[in-house]
Amino acid sequence: MAPSLVLAGARVVLPGGVADDGRVVVEGTKITTAAAAGAEGTAATGAAPAAAEVLDVRNHWLVPGFVDIHNHGGGGASFSGTAEDVLTALRTHRLHGTTTLVASTVTDEMDLLVQQAGLLSELAEQGDIAGIHFEGPFISPCRKGAHSEELLRDPEPAEVRKLIDAARGRAKMVTLATELPGGIDSVRLLAEHGVIAAIGHTDATYEQTVEAIDAGATVATHLFNAMPTLGHRSPGPIAALLEDERVTVELINDGTHLHPAALELAFHHAGASRVAFITDAMDAAGIGDGRYMLGPLEVEVSEGVARLVHGGSIAGSTLTLDRAFKRAVTVDRLPVQDAVAALCANPARLLGLFDRIGSLEPGKDADLVLLDANFDLKGVMRRGEWVVTPQLP
């Protein structure tokens, strides 16, 4: 086993607040200490082993590894591609601090989705990804966004069951337009199988959305995007999703998908404990402008914004979670603890993984991100191994 590592002197974001002169000790794949300097009296905060390597990270922030529950690809590769493509996309996002990731598919032929579910489930079994999110084909043609309309279908339970079965217990989430025929029954089916039912790409009314939440839906897929706007006489799904404490709302904090006032509205009404920042990234994340494919559709990325070549709809994002974090604390002026909740703790709880990830606590996986005073990424550790080795003065 590698020698213990002590990360000393950083501003460490802990569940109880920020330790300005903090210390995190890593042994093997786990965190054994996470505390303010000088804390003593328990095994969790005792002295590090004498042979430990000490890394001085003063003037830096230390936060948990980021958790992305909605991501389609990056590094020029897609989670709808080959196993090599999936690993390429994974490596790209790990370099940007995402240590836990749910791979999202896009609308395609059902047999191809079933085939992809089998491939992704193998990678989930190996621990590479945290599970599978099926975004489409069970969505509204009125709010299809960057999904192929001719491949959409109603969320009939038998069809939804095909994808759940193909995922071999590794399906984490399915996005549905729950107002479509079979939608409510499929929400119940998903809940019975421990799969998150997410309301998204929907044309539902307020009342229909409430019905879906009561049936077991617990996530709003990229709130505000691909759904009716908030109206004073017809509040639609946004009001229902924001007001219900059972719902976690996804937000794409890239400056393109949401006006800052919309993000502030979500935090004000849902609270920091019910927001999950996501990337909704596609192949261009971590690469740059150019032509790409999103499922069967061609996408043009210009100045970092992805749009369909035909129709011009926004087609996912080129976001990485380190950029989402920096924007949250520097542009949106969120408290660092709230940004950490949205990027780490909340999605970890949603996935049922908070006993292992999502916070810096003894006994949890040594997944962490080191940021400088300007919130630029300087180091990434996953399960005790450096993915990005800090280059410190």
PDB file of C-alpha atoms in Angstrom, residues 47-255:
ATOM      1  CA  ALA A  47      -2.286  12.029  14.219  1.00  0.00           C
ATOM      2  CA  ALA A  48      -1.266  10.845  10.781  1.00  0.00           C
ATOM      3  CA  PRO A  49       1.135   7.898  10.551  1.00  0.00           C
ATOM      4  CA  ALA A  50       4.790   8.862  11.009  1.00  0.00           C
ATOM      5  CA  ALA A  51       5.692   7.716   7.495  1.00  0.00           C
ATOM      6  CA  ALA A  52       3.029   9.850   5.845  1.00  0.00           C
ATOM      7  CA  GLU A  53       3.858  12.163   2.967  1.00  0.00           C
ATOM      8  CA  VAL A  54       2.797  15.739   3.738  1.00  0.00           C
ATOM      9  CA  LEU A  55       1.620  18.019   0.936  1.00  0.00           C
ATOM     10  CA  ASP A  56       1.416  21.712   1.815  1.00  0.00           C
ATOM     11  CA  VAL A  57      -1.708  23.052   0.097  1.00  0.00           C
ATOM     12  CA  ARG A  58      -2.027  26.419   1.802  1.00  0.00           C
ATOM     13  CA  ASN A  59      -3.874  29.078  -0.197  1.00  0.00           C
ATOM     14  CA  HIS A  60      -5.984  26.384  -1.849  1.00  0.00           C
ATOM     15  CA  TRP A  61      -9.474  24.963  -1.442  1.00  0.00           C
ATOM     16  CA  LEU A  62     -10.084  21.257  -0.900  1.00  0.00           C
ATOM     17  CA  VAL A  63     -13.545  19.964  -1.836  1.00  0.00           C
ATOM     18  CA  PRO A  64     -15.063  16.533  -2.516  1.00  0.00           C
ATOM     19  CA  GLY A  65     -14.865  14.993  -5.972  1.00  0.00           C
ATOM     20  CA  PHE A  66     -17.682  16.182  -8.213  1.00  0.00           C
ATOM     21  CA  VAL A  67     -20.670  13.937  -9.027  1.00  0.00           C
ATOM     22  CA  ASP A  68     -22.393  14.306 -12.419  1.00  0.00           C
ATOM     23  CA  ILE A  69     -25.756  12.561 -12.826  1.00  0.00           C
ATOM     24  CA  HIS A  70     -26.422  13.770 -16.400  1.00  0.00           C
ATOM     25  CA  ASN A  71     -23.597  13.595 -18.945  1.00  0.00           C
ATOM     26  CA  HIS A  72     -23.562  12.398 -22.560  1.00  0.00           C
ATOM     27  CA  GLY A  73     -19.837  12.520 -23.330  1.00  0.00           C
ATOM     28  CA  GLY A  74     -16.666  14.528 -23.761  1.00  0.00           C
ATOM     29  CA  GLY A  75     -13.172  14.453 -25.177  1.00  0.00           C
ATOM     30  CA  GLY A  76     -14.608  13.871 -28.650  1.00  0.00           C
ATOM     31  CA  ALA A  77     -16.407  10.710 -27.540  1.00  0.00           C
ATOM     32  CA  SER A  78     -19.913   9.735 -26.469  1.00  0.00           C
ATOM     33  CA  PHE A  79     -21.476   7.471 -23.870  1.00  0.00           C
ATOM     34  CA  SER A  80     -23.588   6.180 -26.747  1.00  0.00           C
ATOM     35  CA  GLY A  81     -20.437   4.857 -28.459  1.00  0.00           C
ATOM     36  CA  THR A  82     -18.021   1.977 -27.989  1.00  0.00           C
ATOM     37  CA  ALA A  83     -16.401   0.968 -24.706  1.00  0.00           C
ATOM     38  CA  GLU A  84     -13.295   2.873 -25.803  1.00  0.00           C
ATOM     39  CA  ASP A  85     -15.445   5.956 -26.458  1.00  0.00           C
ATOM     40  CA  VAL A  86     -17.002   5.689 -23.013  1.00  0.00           C
ATOM     41  CA  LEU A  87     -13.607   5.479 -21.326  1.00  0.00           C
ATOM     42  CA  THR A  88     -12.327   8.455 -23.341  1.00  0.00           C
ATOM     43  CA  ALA A  89     -15.265  10.571 -22.226  1.00  0.00           C
ATOM     44  CA  LEU A  90     -14.808   9.405 -18.635  1.00  0.00           C
ATOM     45  CA  ARG A  91     -11.113  10.340 -18.615  1.00  0.00           C
ATOM     46  CA  THR A  92     -11.951  13.777 -19.975  1.00  0.00           C
ATOM     47  CA  HIS A  93     -14.385  14.579 -17.181  1.00  0.00           C
ATOM     48  CA  ARG A  94     -12.142  13.100 -14.483  1.00  0.00           C
ATOM     49  CA  LEU A  95      -9.464  15.570 -15.555  1.00  0.00           C
ATOM     50  CA  HIS A  96     -11.992  18.281 -14.693  1.00  0.00           C
ATOM     51  CA  GLY A  97     -12.830  16.957 -11.235  1.00  0.00           C
ATOM     52  CA  THR A  98     -15.757  14.604 -11.886  1.00  0.00           C
ATOM     53  CA  THR A  99     -14.857  11.489  -9.929  1.00  0.00           C
ATOM     54  CA  THR A 100     -18.334   9.899 -10.096  1.00  0.00           C
ATOM     55  CA  LEU A 101     -20.423   9.968 -13.276  1.00  0.00           C
ATOM     56  CA  VAL A 102     -23.707   8.552 -14.521  1.00  0.00           C
ATOM     57  CA  ALA A 103     -23.557   7.930 -18.278  1.00  0.00           C
ATOM     58  CA  SER A 104     -26.515   9.350 -20.200  1.00  0.00           C
ATOM     59  CA  THR A 105     -27.812   8.027 -23.509  1.00  0.00           C
ATOM     60  CA  VAL A 106     -29.853   9.955 -26.082  1.00  0.00           C
ATOM     61  CA  THR A 107     -32.908   8.951 -28.095  1.00  0.00           C
ATOM     62  CA  ASP A 108     -32.185   6.209 -30.623  1.00  0.00           C
ATOM     63  CA  GLU A 109     -33.700   3.011 -31.981  1.00  0.00           C
ATOM     64  CA  MET A 110     -34.852   0.841 -29.089  1.00  0.00           C
ATOM     65  CA  ASP A 111     -32.668  -2.104 -30.037  1.00  0.00           C
ATOM     66  CA  LEU A 112     -29.614   0.163 -30.102  1.00  0.00           C
ATOM     67  CA  LEU A 113     -30.480   1.551 -26.660  1.00  0.00           C
ATOM     68  CA  VAL A 114     -30.872  -1.979 -25.322  1.00  0.00           C
ATOM     69  CA  GLN A 115     -27.480  -2.884 -26.795  1.00  0.00           C
ATOM     70  CA  GLN A 116     -25.867   0.227 -25.294  1.00  0.00           C
ATOM     71  CA  ALA A 117     -27.424  -0.527 -21.925  1.00  0.00           C
ATOM     72  CA  GLY A 118     -25.656  -3.881 -21.933  1.00  0.00           C
ATOM     73  CA  LEU A 119     -22.281  -2.282 -22.681  1.00  0.00           C
ATOM     74  CA  LEU A 120     -22.705   0.456 -20.074  1.00  0.00           C
ATOM     75  CA  SER A 121     -23.866  -2.006 -17.430  1.00  0.00           C
ATOM     76  CA  GLU A 122     -20.580  -3.904 -17.805  1.00  0.00           C
ATOM     77  CA  LEU A 123     -18.629  -0.690 -17.197  1.00  0.00           C
ATOM     78  CA  ALA A 124     -20.829   0.070 -14.195  1.00  0.00           C
ATOM     79  CA  GLU A 125     -20.127  -3.398 -12.799  1.00  0.00           C
ATOM     80  CA  GLN A 126     -16.392  -2.641 -13.122  1.00  0.00           C
ATOM     81  CA  GLY A 127     -16.837   0.594 -11.190  1.00  0.00           C
ATOM     82  CA  ASP A 128     -16.010   2.908 -14.089  1.00  0.00           C
ATOM     83  CA  ILE A 129     -19.409   4.618 -14.115  1.00  0.00           C
ATOM     84  CA  ALA A 130     -22.026   4.951 -11.374  1.00  0.00           C
ATOM     85  CA  GLY A 131     -24.892   3.786 -13.586  1.00  0.00           C
ATOM     86  CA  ILE A 132     -26.991   4.656 -16.608  1.00  0.00           C
ATOM     87  CA  HIS A 133     -29.398   7.506 -17.323  1.00  0.00           C
ATOM     88  CA  PHE A 134     -31.781   7.055 -20.242  1.00  0.00           C
ATOM     89  CA  GLU A 135     -32.770  10.468 -21.608  1.00  0.00           C
ATOM     90  CA  GLY A 136     -35.282   9.554 -24.268  1.00  0.00           C
ATOM     91  CA  PRO A 137     -36.967   8.110 -26.190  1.00  0.00           C
ATOM     92  CA  PHE A 138     -39.929   8.586 -23.807  1.00  0.00           C
ATOM     93  CA  ILE A 139     -40.179  12.365 -24.203  1.00  0.00           C
ATOM     94  CA  SER A 140     -42.556  14.884 -25.743  1.00  0.00           C
ATOM     95  CA  PRO A 141     -42.198  15.815 -29.409  1.00  0.00           C
ATOM     96  CA  CYS A 142     -43.288  19.318 -28.345  1.00  0.00           C
ATOM     97  CA  ARG A 143     -40.180  19.644 -26.158  1.00  0.00           C
ATOM     98  CA  LYS A 144     -37.785  17.291 -27.899  1.00  0.00           C
ATOM     99  CA  GLY A 145     -34.761  19.621 -27.908  1.00  0.00           C
ATOM    100  CA  ALA A 146     -31.838  17.788 -29.524  1.00  0.00           C
ATOM    101  CA  HIS A 147     -33.616  14.446 -29.834  1.00  0.00           C
ATOM    102  CA  SER A 148     -34.728  12.846 -33.086  1.00  0.00           C
ATOM    103  CA  GLU A 149     -38.519  13.238 -33.300  1.00  0.00           C
ATOM    104  CA  GLU A 150     -39.131  10.198 -35.487  1.00  0.00           C
ATOM    105  CA  LEU A 151     -37.545   7.967 -32.838  1.00  0.00           C
ATOM    106  CA  LEU A 152     -39.630   9.202 -29.912  1.00  0.00           C
ATOM    107  CA  ARG A 153     -42.233   6.933 -28.350  1.00  0.00           C
ATOM    108  CA  ASP A 154     -44.740   6.959 -25.511  1.00  0.00           C
ATOM    109  CA  PRO A 155     -43.480   5.783 -22.106  1.00  0.00           C
ATOM    110  CA  GLU A 156     -45.440   2.571 -22.021  1.00  0.00           C
ATOM    111  CA  PRO A 157     -44.333   0.454 -19.040  1.00  0.00           C
ATOM    112  CA  ALA A 158     -43.432  -2.551 -21.212  1.00  0.00           C
ATOM    113  CA  GLU A 159     -41.057  -0.397 -23.280  1.00  0.00           C
ATOM    114  CA  VAL A 160     -39.517   1.231 -20.221  1.00  0.00           C
ATOM    115  CA  ARG A 161     -39.070  -2.216 -18.690  1.00  0.00           C
ATOM    116  CA  LYS A 162     -36.969  -3.279 -21.691  1.00  0.00           C
ATOM    117  CA  LEU A 163     -34.343  -0.679 -20.843  1.00  0.00           C
ATOM    118  CA  ILE A 164     -34.401  -1.436 -17.121  1.00  0.00           C
ATOM    119  CA  ASP A 165     -33.891  -5.140 -17.803  1.00  0.00           C
ATOM    120  CA  ALA A 166     -31.128  -4.468 -20.349  1.00  0.00           C
ATOM    121  CA  ALA A 167     -29.261  -2.402 -17.753  1.00  0.00           C
ATOM    122  CA  ARG A 168     -29.054  -5.417 -15.407  1.00  0.00           C
ATOM    123  CA  GLY A 169     -29.630  -3.438 -12.233  1.00  0.00           C
ATOM    124  CA  ARG A 170     -27.432  -0.516 -13.310  1.00  0.00           C
ATOM    125  CA  ALA A 171     -30.169   1.845 -14.498  1.00  0.00           C
ATOM    126  CA  LYS A 172     -30.093   4.899 -12.229  1.00  0.00           C
ATOM    127  CA  MET A 173     -32.502   7.280 -13.943  1.00  0.00           C
ATOM    128  CA  VAL A 174     -34.994   7.542 -16.799  1.00  0.00           C
ATOM    129  CA  THR A 175     -36.233  10.902 -18.090  1.00  0.00           C
ATOM    130  CA  LEU A 176     -39.919  10.863 -19.049  1.00  0.00           C
ATOM    131  CA  ALA A 177     -42.582  13.192 -20.330  1.00  0.00           C
ATOM    132  CA  THR A 178     -44.967  11.829 -17.740  1.00  0.00           C
ATOM    133  CA  GLU A 179     -48.070  13.389 -19.328  1.00  0.00           C
ATOM    134  CA  LEU A 180     -47.778  11.011 -22.296  1.00  0.00           C
ATOM    135  CA  PRO A 181     -49.732   7.730 -22.406  1.00  0.00           C
ATOM    136  CA  GLY A 182     -48.242   5.277 -19.919  1.00  0.00           C
ATOM    137  CA  GLY A 183     -46.207   7.971 -18.179  1.00  0.00           C
ATOM    138  CA  ILE A 184     -47.672   7.705 -14.695  1.00  0.00           C
ATOM    139  CA  ASP A 185     -47.638   3.907 -14.730  1.00  0.00           C
ATOM    140  CA  SER A 186     -43.987   4.011 -15.841  1.00  0.00           C
ATOM    141  CA  VAL A 187     -43.123   6.346 -12.974  1.00  0.00           C
ATOM    142  CA  ARG A 188     -44.590   3.778 -10.587  1.00  0.00           C
ATOM    143  CA  LEU A 189     -42.683   0.992 -12.340  1.00  0.00           C
ATOM    144  CA  LEU A 190     -39.396   2.866 -12.017  1.00  0.00           C
ATOM    145  CA  ALA A 191     -40.005   3.633  -8.362  1.00  0.00           C
ATOM    146  CA  GLU A 192     -40.745  -0.035  -7.673  1.00  0.00           C
ATOM    147  CA  HIS A 193     -37.400  -0.983  -9.234  1.00  0.00           C
ATOM    148  CA  GLY A 194     -35.394   1.663  -7.408  1.00  0.00           C
ATOM    149  CA  VAL A 195     -34.781   3.717 -10.547  1.00  0.00           C
ATOM    150  CA  ILE A 196     -35.134   7.510 -10.457  1.00  0.00           C
ATOM    151  CA  ALA A 197     -38.048   8.807 -12.516  1.00  0.00           C
ATOM    152  CA  ALA A 198     -37.066  12.229 -13.842  1.00  0.00           C
ATOM    153  CA  ILE A 199     -39.554  14.672 -15.350  1.00  0.00           C
ATOM    154  CA  GLY A 200     -38.101  16.325 -18.409  1.00  0.00           C
ATOM    155  CA  HIS A 201     -38.546  17.187 -22.089  1.00  0.00           C
ATOM    156  CA  THR A 202     -42.141  17.578 -21.054  1.00  0.00           C
ATOM    157  CA  ASP A 203     -45.186  19.631 -22.018  1.00  0.00           C
ATOM    158  CA  ALA A 204     -47.004  18.780 -18.783  1.00  0.00           C
ATOM    159  CA  THR A 205     -49.328  21.109 -16.926  1.00  0.00           C
ATOM    160  CA  TYR A 206     -48.861  21.988 -13.262  1.00  0.00           C
ATOM    161  CA  GLU A 207     -51.530  19.459 -12.284  1.00  0.00           C
ATOM    162  CA  GLN A 208     -50.018  16.676 -14.406  1.00  0.00           C
ATOM    163  CA  THR A 209     -46.621  17.311 -12.875  1.00  0.00           C
ATOM    164  CA  VAL A 210     -48.011  17.124  -9.347  1.00  0.00           C
ATOM    165  CA  GLU A 211     -49.612  13.786 -10.254  1.00  0.00           C
ATOM    166  CA  ALA A 212     -46.268  12.467 -11.507  1.00  0.00           C
ATOM    167  CA  ILE A 213     -44.456  13.564  -8.336  1.00  0.00           C
ATOM    168  CA  ASP A 214     -47.114  11.902  -6.205  1.00  0.00           C
ATOM    169  CA  ALA A 215     -46.587   8.735  -8.267  1.00  0.00           C
ATOM    170  CA  GLY A 216     -42.880   8.734  -7.419  1.00  0.00           C
ATOM    171  CA  ALA A 217     -40.954  11.107  -9.722  1.00  0.00           C
ATOM    172  CA  THR A 218     -38.098  12.740  -7.793  1.00  0.00           C
ATOM    173  CA  VAL A 219     -35.928  14.654 -10.290  1.00  0.00           C
ATOM    174  CA  ALA A 220     -36.436  17.577 -12.669  1.00  0.00           C
ATOM    175  CA  THR A 221     -34.286  17.018 -15.743  1.00  0.00           C
ATOM    176  CA  HIS A 222     -32.415  20.292 -16.453  1.00  0.00           C
ATOM    177  CA  LEU A 223     -35.081  22.498 -14.877  1.00  0.00           C
ATOM    178  CA  PHE A 224     -36.369  25.339 -17.089  1.00  0.00           C
ATOM    179  CA  ASN A 225     -34.950  23.768 -20.251  1.00  0.00           C
ATOM    180  CA  ALA A 226     -37.196  21.696 -22.564  1.00  0.00           C
ATOM    181  CA  MET A 227     -40.389  22.443 -20.635  1.00  0.00           C
ATOM    182  CA  PRO A 228     -43.091  25.162 -20.637  1.00  0.00           C
ATOM    183  CA  THR A 229     -42.125  28.477 -19.136  1.00  0.00           C
ATOM    184  CA  LEU A 230     -43.487  29.641 -15.795  1.00  0.00           C
ATOM    185  CA  GLY A 231     -46.788  31.471 -16.324  1.00  0.00           C
ATOM    186  CA  HIS A 232     -48.905  33.353 -13.828  1.00  0.00           C
ATOM    187  CA  ARG A 233     -52.121  31.594 -14.894  1.00  0.00           C
ATOM    188  CA  SER A 234     -50.523  28.419 -16.177  1.00  0.00           C
ATOM    189  CA  PRO A 235     -47.542  27.732 -13.899  1.00  0.00           C
ATOM    190  CA  GLY A 236     -46.685  24.475 -15.647  1.00  0.00           C
ATOM    191  CA  PRO A 237     -44.092  21.984 -14.423  1.00  0.00           C
ATOM    192  CA  ILE A 238     -41.539  24.505 -13.151  1.00  0.00           C
ATOM    193  CA  ALA A 239     -43.667  25.672 -10.218  1.00  0.00           C
ATOM    194  CA  ALA A 240     -44.628  22.119  -9.255  1.00  0.00           C
ATOM    195  CA  LEU A 241     -41.027  20.909  -9.380  1.00  0.00           C
ATOM    196  CA  LEU A 242     -39.650  23.838  -7.400  1.00  0.00           C
ATOM    197  CA  GLU A 243     -42.227  23.728  -4.634  1.00  0.00           C
ATOM    198  CA  ASP A 244     -42.126  20.016  -3.798  1.00  0.00           C
ATOM    199  CA  GLU A 245     -39.520  18.973  -1.228  1.00  0.00           C
ATOM    200  CA  ARG A 246     -39.375  15.477  -2.705  1.00  0.00           C
ATOM    201  CA  VAL A 247     -37.824  16.744  -5.954  1.00  0.00           C
ATOM    202  CA  THR A 248     -34.169  17.419  -6.776  1.00  0.00           C
ATOM    203  CA  VAL A 249     -33.771  19.928  -9.607  1.00  0.00           C
ATOM    204  CA  GLU A 250     -30.950  19.656 -12.137  1.00  0.00           C
ATOM    205  CA  LEU A 251     -29.390  22.925 -13.315  1.00  0.00           C
ATOM    206  CA  ILE A 252     -26.908  23.470 -16.171  1.00  0.00           C
ATOM    207  CA  ASN A 253     -24.774  26.335 -14.892  1.00  0.00           C
ATOM    208  CA  ASP A 254     -22.866  27.263 -18.044  1.00  0.00           C
ATOM    209  CA  GLY A 255     -24.197  30.790 -18.637  1.00  0.00           C
TER     210      GLY A 255
END
